[in-house]
PDB file of C-alpha atoms in Angstrom:
ATOM      1  CA  UNK I   1      74.754 106.869 119.093  1.00  0.00           C
ATOM      2  CA  UNK I   2      73.400 102.798 119.318  1.00  0.00           C
ATOM      3  CA  UNK I   3      76.161 100.047 118.988  1.00  0.00           C
ATOM      4  CA  UNK I   4      74.161  99.164 115.474  1.00  0.00           C
ATOM      5  CA  UNK I   5      74.551 102.255 114.010  1.00  0.00           C
ATOM      6  CA  UNK I   6      78.447 102.110 114.898  1.00  0.00           C
ATOM      7  CA  UNK I   7      78.500  98.786 113.482  1.00  0.00           C
ATOM      8  CA  UNK I   8      77.183  99.845 110.119  1.00  0.00           C
ATOM      9  CA  UNK I   9      79.436 102.748 109.919  1.00  0.00           C
ATOM     10  CA  UNK I  10      83.019 100.990 110.483  1.00  0.00           C
ATOM     11  CA  UNK I  11      81.552  98.328 107.889  1.00  0.00           C
ATOM     12  CA  UNK I  12      81.110 101.515 105.535  1.00  0.00           C
ATOM     13  CA  UNK I  13      84.071 102.449 106.401  1.00  0.00           C
ATOM     14  CA  UNK I  14      85.574  99.179 105.553  1.00  0.00           C
ATOM     15  CA  UNK I  15      83.617  99.105 102.090  1.00  0.00           C
ATOM     16  CA  UNK I  16      85.244 102.389 101.524  1.00  0.00           C
ATOM     17  CA  UNK I  17      88.574 101.094 101.589  1.00  0.00           C
ATOM     18  CA  UNK I  18      87.960  98.156 100.100  1.00  0.00           C
ATOM     19  CA  UNK I  19      87.174 100.543  97.244  1.00  0.00           C
ATOM     20  CA  UNK I  20      89.984 102.660  97.523  1.00  0.00           C
ATOM     21  CA  UNK I  21      92.569  99.644  97.327  1.00  0.00           C
ATOM     22  CA  UNK I  22      90.776  98.600  94.053  1.00  0.00           C
ATOM     23  CA  UNK I  23      91.950 101.650  92.265  1.00  0.00           C
ATOM     24  CA  UNK I  24      94.929 102.236  91.180  1.00  0.00           C
ATOM     25  CA  UNK I  25      97.092 103.583  94.164  1.00  0.00           C
ATOM     26  CA  UNK I  26     100.450 103.375  95.204  1.00  0.00           C
ATOM     27  CA  UNK I  27     102.202 100.577  97.649  1.00  0.00           C
ATOM     28  CA  UNK I  28     102.610 103.127 100.344  1.00  0.00           C
ATOM     29  CA  UNK I  29      98.981 104.106 100.263  1.00  0.00           C
ATOM     30  CA  UNK I  30      97.974 100.600  99.998  1.00  0.00           C
ATOM     31  CA  UNK I  31     100.047  99.824 103.051  1.00  0.00           C
ATOM     32  CA  UNK I  32      98.397 102.598 105.354  1.00  0.00           C
ATOM     33  CA  UNK I  33      94.851 101.613 104.029  1.00  0.00           C
ATOM     34  CA  UNK I  34      95.381  97.811 104.806  1.00  0.00           C
ATOM     35  CA  UNK I  35      96.072  98.963 108.361  1.00  0.00           C
ATOM     36  CA  UNK I  36      93.446 101.228 109.027  1.00  0.00           C
ATOM     37  CA  UNK I  37      91.084  97.873 107.713  1.00  0.00           C
ATOM     38  CA  UNK I  38      92.501  96.261 110.280  1.00  0.00           C
ATOM     39  CA  UNK I  39      91.893  98.164 112.704  1.00  0.00           C
ATOM     40  CA  UNK I  40      88.496  99.082 111.415  1.00  0.00           C
ATOM     41  CA  UNK I  41      87.844  95.232 111.422  1.00  0.00           C
ATOM     42  CA  UNK I  42      89.022  94.881 114.710  1.00  0.00           C
ATOM     43  CA  UNK I  43      86.628  97.936 116.085  1.00  0.00           C
ATOM     44  CA  UNK I  44      83.633  95.880 113.850  1.00  0.00           C
ATOM     45  CA  UNK I  45      84.533  92.716 115.378  1.00  0.00           C
ATOM     46  CA  UNK I  46      83.806  94.354 118.834  1.00  0.00           C
ATOM     47  CA  UNK I  47      80.766  96.045 118.024  1.00  0.00           C
ATOM     48  CA  UNK I  48      79.464  92.838 116.789  1.00  0.00           C
ATOM     49  CA  UNK I  49      79.804  91.266 120.258  1.00  0.00           C
ATOM     50  CA  UNK I  50      78.015  94.470 121.365  1.00  0.00           C
ATOM     51  CA  UNK I  51      75.286  94.272 119.309  1.00  0.00           C
ATOM     52  CA  UNK I  52      74.857  90.630 119.951  1.00  0.00           C
ATOM     53  CA  UNK I  53      74.491  91.194 123.235  1.00  0.00           C
ATOM     54  CA  UNK I  54      72.371  93.521 123.107  1.00  0.00           C
ATOM     55  CA  UNK I  55      69.825  91.928 120.427  1.00  0.00           C
ATOM     56  CA  UNK I  56      70.118  88.735 123.015  1.00  0.00           C
ATOM     57  CA  UNK I  57      68.948  90.809 125.635  1.00  0.00           C
ATOM     58  CA  UNK I  58      66.159  92.663 123.514  1.00  0.00           C
ATOM     59  CA  UNK I  59      65.157  88.907 122.736  1.00  0.00           C
ATOM     60  CA  UNK I  60      64.910  87.783 126.574  1.00  0.00           C
ATOM     61  CA  UNK I  61      62.562  90.525 127.014  1.00  0.00           C
ATOM     62  CA  UNK I  62      59.969  89.752 124.721  1.00  0.00           C
TER      63      UNK I  62
END
């Protein structure tokens, strides 16, 4: 799976969590969702760096 696709999937998961946090859920679920979101954001940041490297390499080739 390409890094760009992985990044997009992570961002979709973050969006899903964001939507859940906007609904009526209890505090414990809310805390757990925030923790999941933090981990996903860290993953997204890592993937974004990898995607940028790939894009840079591709632009150098051209």
